Tab-separated table of C-alpha atoms in Angstrom:
chain	number	residue	atom	x	y	z
A	1032	MET	CA	77.901	52.128	103.395
A	1033	ASN	CA	75.734	52.775	100.327
A	1034	LEU	CA	78.497	53.697	97.888
A	1035	SER	CA	76.202	55.087	95.186
A	1036	ALA	CA	74.592	57.383	97.767
A	1037	HIS	CA	78.044	58.341	99.064
A	1038	ILE	CA	79.238	59.351	95.580
A	1039	GLU	CA	76.038	61.313	94.963
A	1040	ALA	CA	76.434	63.101	98.302
A	1041	VAL	CA	80.030	64.049	97.449
A	1042	TYR	CA	78.927	65.503	94.116
A	1043	THR	CA	76.053	67.409	95.741
A	1044	GLU	CA	78.521	68.927	98.189
A	1045	VAL	CA	80.915	69.859	95.354
A	1046	CYS	CA	78.106	71.805	93.677
A	1047	ARG	CA	77.046	73.460	96.932
A	1048	ARG	CA	80.548	74.559	97.905
A	1049	ASN	CA	81.489	75.726	94.406
A	1050	PRO	CA	78.419	77.563	93.106
A	1051	GLY	CA	78.378	78.748	89.512
A	1052	GLU	CA	81.460	76.728	88.518
A	1053	ALA	CA	79.808	74.663	85.789
A	1054	GLU	CA	83.008	73.323	84.214
A	1055	PHE	CA	84.296	72.091	87.576
A	1056	HIS	CA	80.946	70.438	88.316
A	1057	GLN	CA	81.112	68.718	84.915
A	1058	ALA	CA	84.674	67.462	85.461
A	1059	ALA	CA	83.859	66.190	88.956
A	1060	ALA	CA	80.729	64.400	87.758
A	1061	GLU	CA	82.620	62.727	84.907
A	1062	VAL	CA	85.149	61.226	87.321
A	1063	LEU	CA	82.810	60.427	90.220
A	1064	ASP	CA	80.344	58.619	87.940
A	1065	SER	CA	83.106	56.095	87.128
A	1066	LEU	CA	84.325	55.316	90.624
A	1067	LYS	CA	81.745	52.940	92.106
A	1068	PRO	CA	83.559	49.806	90.834
A	1069	ALA	CA	86.752	51.062	92.474
A	1070	LEU	CA	85.023	51.814	95.778
A	1071	ASP	CA	83.281	48.415	95.723
A	1072	ARG	CA	86.722	46.807	95.897
A	1073	HIS	CA	88.270	49.454	98.130
A	1074	PRO	CA	85.549	50.666	100.529
A	1075	GLU	CA	88.266	52.033	102.800
A	1076	TYR	CA	88.674	54.944	100.371
A	1077	ALA	CA	85.091	55.992	101.032
A	1078	GLU	CA	85.471	55.485	104.785
A	1079	THR	CA	88.533	57.752	104.972
A	1080	GLY	CA	87.028	60.579	102.911
A	1081	ILE	CA	89.287	60.215	99.863
A	1082	LEU	CA	86.605	61.517	97.484
A	1083	GLU	CA	85.865	64.532	99.656
A	1084	ARG	CA	89.559	65.366	99.922
A	1085	LEU	CA	90.169	64.824	96.204
A	1086	CYS	CA	87.428	67.291	95.287
A	1087	GLU	CA	88.737	70.036	97.584
A	1088	PRO	CA	91.944	71.762	96.412
A	1089	GLU	CA	94.817	71.931	98.869
A	1090	ARG	CA	95.146	75.622	98.086
A	1091	GLN	CA	93.316	78.178	95.903
A	1092	LEU	CA	95.029	81.457	95.065
A	1093	ILE	CA	93.362	84.519	93.532
A	1094	PHE	CA	95.350	87.714	93.131
A	1095	ARG	CA	95.408	91.115	91.447
A	1096	VAL	CA	97.729	91.631	88.471
A	1097	PRO	CA	98.267	95.360	87.750
A	1098	TRP	CA	100.316	96.384	84.716
A	1099	VAL	CA	100.835	99.376	82.412
A	1100	ASP	CA	99.989	99.268	78.696
A	1101	ASP	CA	101.924	100.987	75.896
A	1102	GLN	CA	99.778	104.109	76.208
A	1103	GLY	CA	100.670	104.461	79.889
A	1104	ALA	CA	97.241	103.363	81.142
A	1105	VAL	CA	97.053	101.151	84.216
A	1106	ARG	CA	95.324	97.822	83.593
A	1107	VAL	CA	94.183	95.296	86.183
A	1108	ASN	CA	93.630	91.585	85.606
A	1109	ARG	CA	92.922	88.693	87.925
A	1110	GLY	CA	95.383	85.832	88.407
A	1111	PHE	CA	94.675	82.308	89.644
A	1112	ARG	CA	96.569	79.241	90.816
A	1113	VAL	CA	94.771	76.183	92.123
A	1114	GLU	CA	97.161	73.750	93.810
A	1115	PHE	CA	94.835	70.774	93.788
A	1116	ASN	CA	96.651	67.649	94.952
A	1117	SER	CA	100.292	66.907	95.786
A	1118	ALA	CA	100.008	63.260	96.876
A	1119	LEU	CA	102.198	62.076	93.990
A	1120	GLY	CA	104.597	65.006	93.734
A	1121	PRO	CA	104.805	68.792	93.321
A	1122	PHE	CA	101.756	70.470	91.831
A	1123	LYS	CA	102.089	70.386	88.034
A	1124	GLY	CA	99.912	72.055	85.435
A	1125	GLY	CA	99.855	74.884	82.951
A	1126	LEU	CA	99.023	78.576	83.041
A	1127	ARG	CA	96.265	79.817	80.713
A	1128	PHE	CA	96.024	83.476	79.654
A	1129	HIS	CA	92.602	84.024	78.085
A	1130	PRO	CA	89.617	86.321	78.764
A	1131	SER	CA	87.441	83.297	79.631
A	1132	VAL	CA	89.622	82.260	82.576
A	1133	ASN	CA	87.854	82.197	85.934
A	1134	LEU	CA	88.143	80.145	89.101
A	1135	GLY	CA	85.744	77.432	87.914
A	1136	ILE	CA	87.681	76.825	84.698
A	1137	VAL	CA	90.995	76.718	86.546
A	1138	LYS	CA	89.539	74.241	89.052
A	1139	PHE	CA	88.161	71.970	86.334
A	1140	LEU	CA	91.550	71.975	84.611
A	1141	GLY	CA	93.379	71.341	87.886
A	1142	PHE	CA	91.032	68.502	88.834
A	1143	GLU	CA	91.564	66.811	85.462
A	1144	GLN	CA	95.299	67.310	85.895
A	1145	ILE	CA	95.361	65.165	89.057
A	1146	PHE	CA	94.294	62.057	87.154
A	1147	LYS	CA	96.134	62.865	83.938
A	1148	ASN	CA	99.410	63.271	85.819
A	1149	ALA	CA	98.779	60.072	87.764
A	1150	LEU	CA	98.279	58.137	84.524
A	1151	THR	CA	101.756	59.115	83.283
A	1152	GLY	CA	103.282	57.125	86.151
A	1153	MET	CA	105.501	60.105	87.016
A	1154	ALA	CA	105.973	61.838	90.349
A	1155	ILE	CA	103.799	64.884	89.716
A	1156	GLY	CA	100.681	66.163	91.444
A	1157	GLY	CA	97.882	68.208	89.904
A	1158	GLY	CA	97.410	71.965	89.626
A	1159	LYS	CA	96.473	74.695	87.160
A	1160	GLY	CA	96.530	78.464	86.885
A	1161	GLY	CA	96.200	81.483	84.662
A	1162	ALA	CA	94.675	84.908	84.267
A	1163	ASP	CA	91.825	86.621	82.431
A	1164	PHE	CA	94.434	88.498	80.373
A	1165	ASP	CA	94.172	88.409	76.583
A	1166	PRO	CA	97.602	88.411	74.890
A	1167	LYS	CA	96.055	88.824	71.410
A	1168	GLY	CA	96.939	92.186	69.937
A	1169	ARG	CA	99.313	93.061	72.762
A	1170	SER	CA	102.902	94.123	72.120
A	1171	ASP	CA	105.873	92.169	73.435
A	1172	GLY	CA	106.453	94.947	75.970
A	1173	GLU	CA	102.897	94.732	77.288
A	1174	ILE	CA	103.084	90.963	77.572
A	1175	MET	CA	106.421	91.223	79.370
A	1176	ARG	CA	105.071	93.731	81.892
A	1177	PHE	CA	101.992	91.596	82.512
A	1178	CYS	CA	104.068	88.445	83.009
A	1179	GLN	CA	106.426	90.217	85.389
A	1180	SER	CA	103.531	91.487	87.495
A	1181	PHE	CA	101.878	88.061	87.472
A	1182	MET	CA	105.067	86.329	88.622
A	1183	THR	CA	105.788	88.958	91.274
A	1184	GLU	CA	102.744	87.687	93.139
A	1185	LEU	CA	102.856	84.003	92.190
A	1186	HIS	CA	106.572	83.336	92.801
A	1187	ARG	CA	106.153	82.883	96.559
A	1188	HIS	CA	104.007	79.807	95.957
A	1189	LEU	CA	106.294	78.111	93.399
A	1190	GLY	CA	109.388	75.920	93.531
A	1191	GLU	CA	110.740	72.832	91.789
A	1192	HIS	CA	109.681	70.744	94.815
A	1193	THR	CA	106.437	72.665	95.434
A	1194	ASP	CA	104.613	73.835	92.309
A	1195	VAL	CA	105.862	73.741	88.710
A	1196	PRO	CA	103.717	75.603	86.142
A	1197	ALA	CA	103.967	75.259	82.361
A	1198	GLY	CA	102.235	76.853	79.390
A	1199	ASP	CA	98.685	76.447	78.128
A	1200	ILE	CA	96.415	78.541	75.907
A	1201	GLY	CA	97.985	81.997	75.522
A	1202	VAL	CA	101.219	80.992	77.242
A	1203	GLY	CA	104.049	79.840	74.977
A	1204	GLY	CA	107.824	80.097	74.983
A	1205	ARG	CA	107.774	83.912	74.985
A	1206	GLU	CA	105.572	84.117	78.072
A	1207	ILE	CA	107.472	81.346	79.869
A	1208	GLY	CA	110.686	83.295	79.256
A	1209	TYR	CA	109.304	86.491	80.784
A	1210	LEU	CA	107.856	84.569	83.742
A	1211	PHE	CA	111.106	82.706	84.399
A	1212	GLY	CA	113.177	85.873	84.137
A	1213	GLN	CA	111.089	87.573	86.811
A	1214	TYR	CA	111.186	84.486	89.051
A	1215	LYS	CA	114.987	84.404	88.767
A	1216	ARG	CA	115.219	88.132	89.415
A	1217	ILE	CA	113.107	87.991	92.581
A	1218	THR	CA	114.474	84.775	94.090
A	1219	ASN	CA	118.119	85.143	93.012
A	1220	ARG	CA	118.056	81.466	92.002
A	1221	TYR	CA	118.504	79.863	88.594
A	1222	GLU	CA	115.954	77.189	89.367
A	1223	SER	CA	115.422	75.728	85.899
A	1224	GLY	CA	112.876	73.154	87.046
A	1225	VAL	CA	110.403	75.695	88.409
A	1226	LEU	CA	108.814	76.241	84.989
A	1227	THR	CA	108.531	73.879	82.029
A	1228	GLY	CA	107.910	74.620	78.392
A	1229	LYS	CA	111.135	76.655	78.221
A	1230	PRO	CA	112.951	77.133	74.911
A	1231	VAL	CA	115.553	74.430	74.278
A	1232	GLY	CA	118.480	76.849	74.458
A	1233	TRP	CA	118.132	77.473	78.188
A	1234	GLY	CA	116.747	74.414	79.876
A	1235	GLY	CA	113.807	73.387	77.734
A	1236	SER	CA	113.186	69.908	76.408
A	1237	HIS	CA	113.237	68.845	72.788
A	1238	ALA	CA	109.775	67.644	71.661
A	1239	ARG	CA	107.938	69.605	74.377
A	1240	THR	CA	106.292	71.853	71.793
A	1241	GLU	CA	105.106	68.832	69.849
A	1242	ALA	CA	104.326	66.574	72.804
A	1243	THR	CA	100.597	67.107	73.422
A	1244	GLY	CA	99.637	66.828	69.753
A	1245	TYR	CA	101.984	63.924	69.112
A	1246	GLY	CA	100.816	62.137	72.254
A	1247	THR	CA	97.157	62.444	71.282
A	1248	VAL	CA	97.875	60.840	67.931
A	1249	TYR	CA	99.935	58.080	69.561
A	1250	PHE	CA	96.995	57.326	71.859
A	1251	ALA	CA	94.578	57.234	68.914
A	1252	GLN	CA	96.998	54.934	67.090
A	1253	GLU	CA	97.017	52.545	70.066
A	1254	MET	CA	93.205	52.522	70.188
A	1255	LEU	CA	92.960	51.802	66.470
A	1256	ALA	CA	95.533	49.013	66.760
A	1257	THR	CA	93.222	47.092	69.113
A	1258	ARG	CA	90.971	46.638	66.063
A	1259	GLY	CA	93.817	45.903	63.663
A	1260	GLU	CA	93.548	49.382	62.125
A	1261	GLY	CA	95.730	52.486	61.732
A	1262	PHE	CA	95.877	55.941	60.144
A	1263	ASP	CA	96.996	54.838	56.661
A	1264	GLY	CA	95.141	56.843	54.024
A	1265	ARG	CA	92.278	57.738	56.350
A	1266	PRO	CA	90.623	61.182	56.491
A	1267	VAL	CA	91.079	62.928	59.835
A	1268	VAL	CA	89.503	66.093	61.261
A	1269	VAL	CA	91.406	68.148	63.836
A	1270	SER	CA	89.642	70.995	65.603
A	1271	GLY	CA	91.715	74.018	66.517
A	1272	SER	CA	94.883	75.318	64.892
A	1273	GLY	CA	97.013	76.145	67.900
A	1274	ASN	CA	99.998	74.258	69.230
A	1275	VAL	CA	98.199	70.983	70.009
A	1276	ALA	CA	96.310	70.912	66.713
A	1277	VAL	CA	99.293	71.801	64.516
A	1278	TYR	CA	101.447	69.013	65.893
A	1279	ALA	CA	98.586	66.539	65.849
A	1280	VAL	CA	98.324	67.292	62.120
A	1281	GLU	CA	102.072	66.758	61.755
A	1282	LYS	CA	102.036	63.355	63.464
A	1283	VAL	CA	98.901	62.152	61.637
A	1284	HIS	CA	100.631	62.897	58.326
A	1285	ALA	CA	103.779	61.107	59.509
A	1286	LEU	CA	101.674	58.015	60.255
A	1287	GLY	CA	100.059	58.046	56.818
A	1288	GLY	CA	96.768	59.753	57.629
A	1289	ARG	CA	95.288	62.751	55.813
A	1290	VAL	CA	93.994	65.688	57.857
A	1291	VAL	CA	91.246	67.245	55.742
A	1292	ALA	CA	89.998	69.974	58.083
A	1293	CYS	CA	90.943	72.163	61.047
A	1294	SER	CA	89.449	75.231	62.680
A	1295	ASP	CA	89.948	78.405	64.687
A	1296	SER	CA	87.606	80.799	66.473
A	1297	SER	CA	86.553	82.394	63.161
A	1298	GLY	CA	85.441	79.190	61.402
A	1299	TYR	CA	86.848	76.076	59.805
A	1300	LEU	CA	89.011	75.132	56.831
A	1301	VAL	CA	88.604	72.155	54.507
A	1302	ASP	CA	91.422	70.951	52.257
A	1303	GLU	CA	90.572	67.578	50.716
A	1304	ASP	CA	94.137	67.242	49.400
A	1305	GLY	CA	95.297	67.183	53.025
A	1306	ILE	CA	96.242	70.203	55.125
A	1307	ASP	CA	99.502	71.781	53.915
A	1308	LEU	CA	101.388	71.747	57.217
A	1309	GLU	CA	103.998	74.342	56.267
A	1310	LEU	CA	101.338	76.756	55.064
A	1311	LEU	CA	99.300	76.160	58.235
A	1312	LYS	CA	102.355	76.850	60.415
A	1313	ASN	CA	103.116	80.013	58.441
A	1314	VAL	CA	99.554	81.305	58.810
A	1315	LYS	CA	99.150	80.486	62.515
A	1316	GLU	CA	102.666	80.585	63.999
A	1317	VAL	CA	104.400	83.237	61.875
A	1318	ARG	CA	101.681	85.530	60.588
A	1319	ARG	CA	99.284	84.843	63.506
A	1320	ALA	CA	96.427	85.184	61.020
A	1321	ARG	CA	92.984	83.607	60.666
A	1322	LEU	CA	92.499	80.370	58.745
A	1323	SER	CA	90.831	82.316	55.948
A	1324	ALA	CA	94.380	83.385	55.006
A	1325	TYR	CA	95.179	79.723	54.279
A	1326	ALA	CA	92.264	79.493	51.841
A	1327	GLU	CA	93.371	82.712	50.174
A	1328	ALA	CA	96.834	81.227	49.651
A	1329	LYS	CA	95.565	77.837	48.409
A	1330	PRO	CA	92.572	78.057	46.051
A	1331	THR	CA	91.728	74.341	46.362
A	1332	ALA	CA	90.930	74.860	50.056
A	1333	ARG	CA	87.708	76.386	51.313
A	1334	PHE	CA	86.976	78.336	54.486
A	1335	SER	CA	83.589	78.507	56.184
A	1336	ALA	CA	82.520	80.858	58.943
A	1337	ARG	CA	79.314	78.860	59.464
A	1338	GLY	CA	78.716	75.396	60.857
A	1339	THR	CA	81.374	73.338	62.569
A	1340	VAL	CA	84.479	71.424	61.592
A	1341	PHE	CA	82.803	68.261	62.887
A	1342	ASP	CA	80.367	68.402	59.948
A	1343	VAL	CA	83.266	67.333	57.705
A	1344	PRO	CA	83.197	63.546	57.070
A	1345	CYS	CA	86.159	61.727	58.621
A	1346	ASP	CA	87.225	58.370	60.011
A	1347	ILE	CA	89.044	59.868	63.009
A	1348	ALA	CA	88.326	63.095	64.922
A	1349	LEU	CA	90.796	64.851	67.204
A	1350	PRO	CA	89.178	67.760	69.114
A	1351	CYS	CA	92.174	69.924	70.039
A	1352	ALA	CA	90.734	73.400	70.695
A	1353	THR	CA	88.948	74.020	73.991
A	1354	GLN	CA	86.452	72.672	76.516
A	1355	ASN	CA	82.913	71.701	75.453
A	1356	GLU	CA	83.500	72.447	71.766
A	1357	LEU	CA	82.125	69.098	70.558
A	1358	ARG	CA	78.433	68.857	71.451
A	1359	HIS	CA	75.706	66.260	71.131
A	1360	GLU	CA	74.722	67.273	67.610
A	1361	ASP	CA	78.370	67.207	66.508
A	1362	ALA	CA	78.796	63.694	67.903
A	1363	VAL	CA	75.654	62.556	66.075
A	1364	ALA	CA	77.039	64.005	62.829
A	1365	LEU	CA	80.390	62.278	63.293
A	1366	VAL	CA	78.760	58.905	63.967
A	1367	LYS	CA	76.461	59.344	60.961
A	1368	ASN	CA	79.504	60.083	58.793
A	1369	GLY	CA	81.252	56.883	59.893
A	1370	THR	CA	83.791	58.142	62.430
A	1371	VAL	CA	85.403	55.195	64.215
A	1372	ALA	CA	87.686	56.918	66.750
A	1373	VAL	CA	87.810	60.175	68.728
A	1374	ALA	CA	90.766	61.227	70.887
A	1375	GLU	CA	90.668	64.425	72.947
A	1376	GLY	CA	93.713	66.625	72.392
A	1377	ALA	CA	92.150	69.448	74.407
A	1378	ASN	CA	90.911	69.288	77.996
A	1379	MET	CA	87.286	68.077	78.158
A	1380	PRO	CA	86.390	69.209	74.602
A	1381	CYS	CA	83.451	66.785	74.393
A	1382	THR	CA	80.292	67.438	76.388
A	1383	PRO	CA	78.898	64.544	78.473
A	1384	GLU	CA	76.081	64.149	75.960
A	1385	ALA	CA	78.580	63.824	73.101
A	1386	VAL	CA	80.620	61.247	74.991
A	1387	GLU	CA	77.492	59.195	75.572
A	1388	VAL	CA	76.728	59.228	71.828
A	1389	PHE	CA	80.212	57.877	71.079
A	1390	ARG	CA	80.034	55.175	73.738
A	1391	GLU	CA	76.597	53.992	72.611
A	1392	ALA	CA	77.726	53.879	68.973
A	1393	GLY	CA	80.842	51.850	69.775
A	1394	VAL	CA	83.205	54.644	68.681
A	1395	LEU	CA	86.650	54.349	70.257
A	1396	PHE	CA	86.851	57.345	72.598
A	1397	GLY	CA	90.039	58.521	74.318
A	1398	PRO	CA	89.290	61.041	77.103
A	1399	GLY	CA	91.647	63.986	77.465
A	1400	LYS	CA	93.114	62.935	80.799
A	1401	ALA	CA	94.580	59.931	78.946
A	1402	ALA	CA	94.855	60.998	75.307
A	1403	ASN	CA	96.522	64.369	75.894
A	1404	ALA	CA	98.799	63.316	78.765
A	1405	GLY	CA	101.837	63.542	76.472
A	1406	GLY	CA	102.300	67.245	77.164
A	1407	VAL	CA	102.618	66.995	80.914
A	1408	ALA	CA	104.617	63.769	80.591
A	1409	THR	CA	107.211	65.606	78.521
A	1410	SER	CA	107.150	68.465	81.034
A	1411	ALA	CA	108.088	65.891	83.674
A	1412	LEU	CA	110.896	64.719	81.387
A	1413	GLU	CA	112.025	68.352	81.177
A	1414	MET	CA	112.083	68.466	84.984
A	1415	GLN	CA	114.266	65.337	84.989
A	1416	GLN	CA	116.726	66.937	82.584
A	1417	ASN	CA	116.815	70.153	84.624
A	1418	ALA	CA	117.471	68.233	87.849
A	1419	SER	CA	120.450	66.436	86.300
A	1420	ARG	CA	121.687	69.452	84.280
A	1421	ASP	CA	121.258	67.297	81.194
A	1422	SER	CA	119.720	67.688	77.736
A	1423	TRP	CA	118.322	64.859	75.628
A	1424	THR	CA	118.006	64.724	71.869
A	1425	PHE	CA	114.653	65.075	70.123
A	1426	GLU	CA	114.743	61.376	69.275
A	1427	GLN	CA	115.443	60.364	72.891
A	1428	THR	CA	112.592	62.489	74.195
A	1429	GLU	CA	110.096	61.406	71.551
A	1430	THR	CA	110.954	57.766	72.222
A	1431	ARG	CA	110.186	58.310	75.909
A	1432	LEU	CA	106.964	60.143	74.995
A	1433	ALA	CA	105.783	57.305	72.767
A	1434	ALA	CA	106.547	54.776	75.511
A	1435	VAL	CA	104.595	56.824	78.074
A	1436	MET	CA	101.557	57.030	75.786
A	1437	ARG	CA	101.656	53.288	75.127
A	1438	GLY	CA	101.785	52.782	78.879
A	1439	VAL	CA	98.860	55.125	79.502
A	1440	HIS	CA	96.792	53.309	76.877
A	1441	ALA	CA	97.652	49.862	78.231
A	1442	GLN	CA	96.877	50.957	81.792
A	1443	CYS	CA	93.489	52.400	80.827
A	1444	ARG	CA	92.568	49.325	78.834
A	1445	ALA	CA	93.619	46.841	81.528
A	1446	THR	CA	91.821	48.806	84.251
A	1447	ALA	CA	88.634	49.057	82.175
A	1448	GLU	CA	88.721	45.298	81.706
A	1449	ALA	CA	89.414	44.613	85.391
A	1450	TYR	CA	86.792	47.012	86.811
A	1451	GLY	CA	84.135	47.036	84.097
A	1452	GLY	CA	84.666	44.028	81.884
A	1453	SER	CA	84.980	46.274	78.825
A	1454	PRO	CA	88.535	47.096	77.687
A	1455	ASP	CA	87.264	49.656	75.160
A	1456	ASP	CA	85.764	51.807	77.942
A	1457	TYR	CA	88.662	54.249	78.187
A	1458	VAL	CA	86.618	56.710	80.271
A	1459	LEU	CA	86.210	54.132	83.041
A	1460	GLY	CA	89.787	52.925	82.645
A	1461	ALA	CA	91.365	56.386	82.810
A	1462	ASN	CA	89.285	57.584	85.755
A	1463	VAL	CA	89.713	54.460	87.865
A	1464	ALA	CA	93.422	53.972	87.097
A	1465	GLY	CA	94.233	57.594	87.925
A	1466	PHE	CA	92.057	57.538	91.033
A	1467	LEU	CA	93.612	54.359	92.442
A	1468	ARG	CA	97.163	55.657	92.159
A	1469	VAL	CA	96.308	58.947	93.885
A	1470	ALA	CA	94.103	57.279	96.519
A	1471	GLN	CA	96.864	54.837	97.466
A	1472	ALA	CA	99.327	57.704	97.978
A	1473	MET	CA	96.817	59.779	99.948
A	1474	THR	CA	96.028	56.825	102.215
A	1475	ALA	CA	99.711	56.164	102.876
A	1476	GLN	CA	100.330	59.805	103.800
A	1477	GLY	CA	97.532	60.048	106.346
A	1478	ILE	CA	94.628	62.449	106.656
A	1479	ILE	CA	96.156	65.727	105.541
């Protein structure tokens, strides 16, 4: 079998069967382009259609979500859940509430989740979901009614041994609470493990809020250590200012780095003294304001509505906002400014062209499926605690998180060395390592 032709044929079929889903096409291409070395050693995976089965979700759900706003008007949104692959365990992946959500975005996120979850070494499969609902500007009552309607439809497909959602963009502890309450009401079961990202007081895990941002920084730290380097005193740029970005800033500062810039949808903020974390949290988590409010409160900082945060010189860049935010020209600017490492805190924030710039320039690059695996890893730890009716301390959970991220890094590096002869090629390492674990399980379970 011509394996290169086989991979190309699989990708062509993905595009044909999923027209208009550009983000899913991009995610599939990124993984498939890495897999020839794996198939060279394991041709049986090509012969038994593993690639074809991996690229086709086990189940795709699209449903209507009607709800009533505070003025009494009926609103209708569209909900999604893509249960992509359960070879390693129950489907696991977040719910995203944002106007941009469509089936293609949910499928790209779910596809990435398969390999990310595999890299954690935990018994969780890959899935993702959400709705084109925008929680910004909505009252608590409106958000509650939307969440209750959303869960009324979705609950029949969930279960701690079937599908376990968590939060994502637009879905935090408040939304998880409303969703869980409706699930409990409908099923008459206090099934704590059916949703993760819960507040600590009723089944949530310490360090879950911080986990994705912390994990990204731990991964970057491991990459830097391979060159005898660290964060000490180095300028860092973090895109975004949501949950992942805020806690990436916190961990960078704890490790001695200095985050000099972050961003939101209105522009970017530069604070050469180092971002004031408490002020940032107040602006974004308490006041829910734009970053311009930070600059108003701290005269030494400056806010710009033009350009991009990646124009700011830095040694380390952590894109933590959203998909395809870091483009070719941004990568060129980062390399020109001397950036030595990039770790993706968001899902697929770098375009393929940007990734190629980093790889050609010798920049250490941690792809999201490896670098931001800390969030879902800690969700799996939350599931463990729920199953045993236990609760761990923050320190216990963070210790486990750090160990998982070290393991993910070591696995990616060893696999890149074994299959490509280049331990710094984390894209190859992450894709092949995740693929092999899932492919082995799928083969053992037969053609299903």
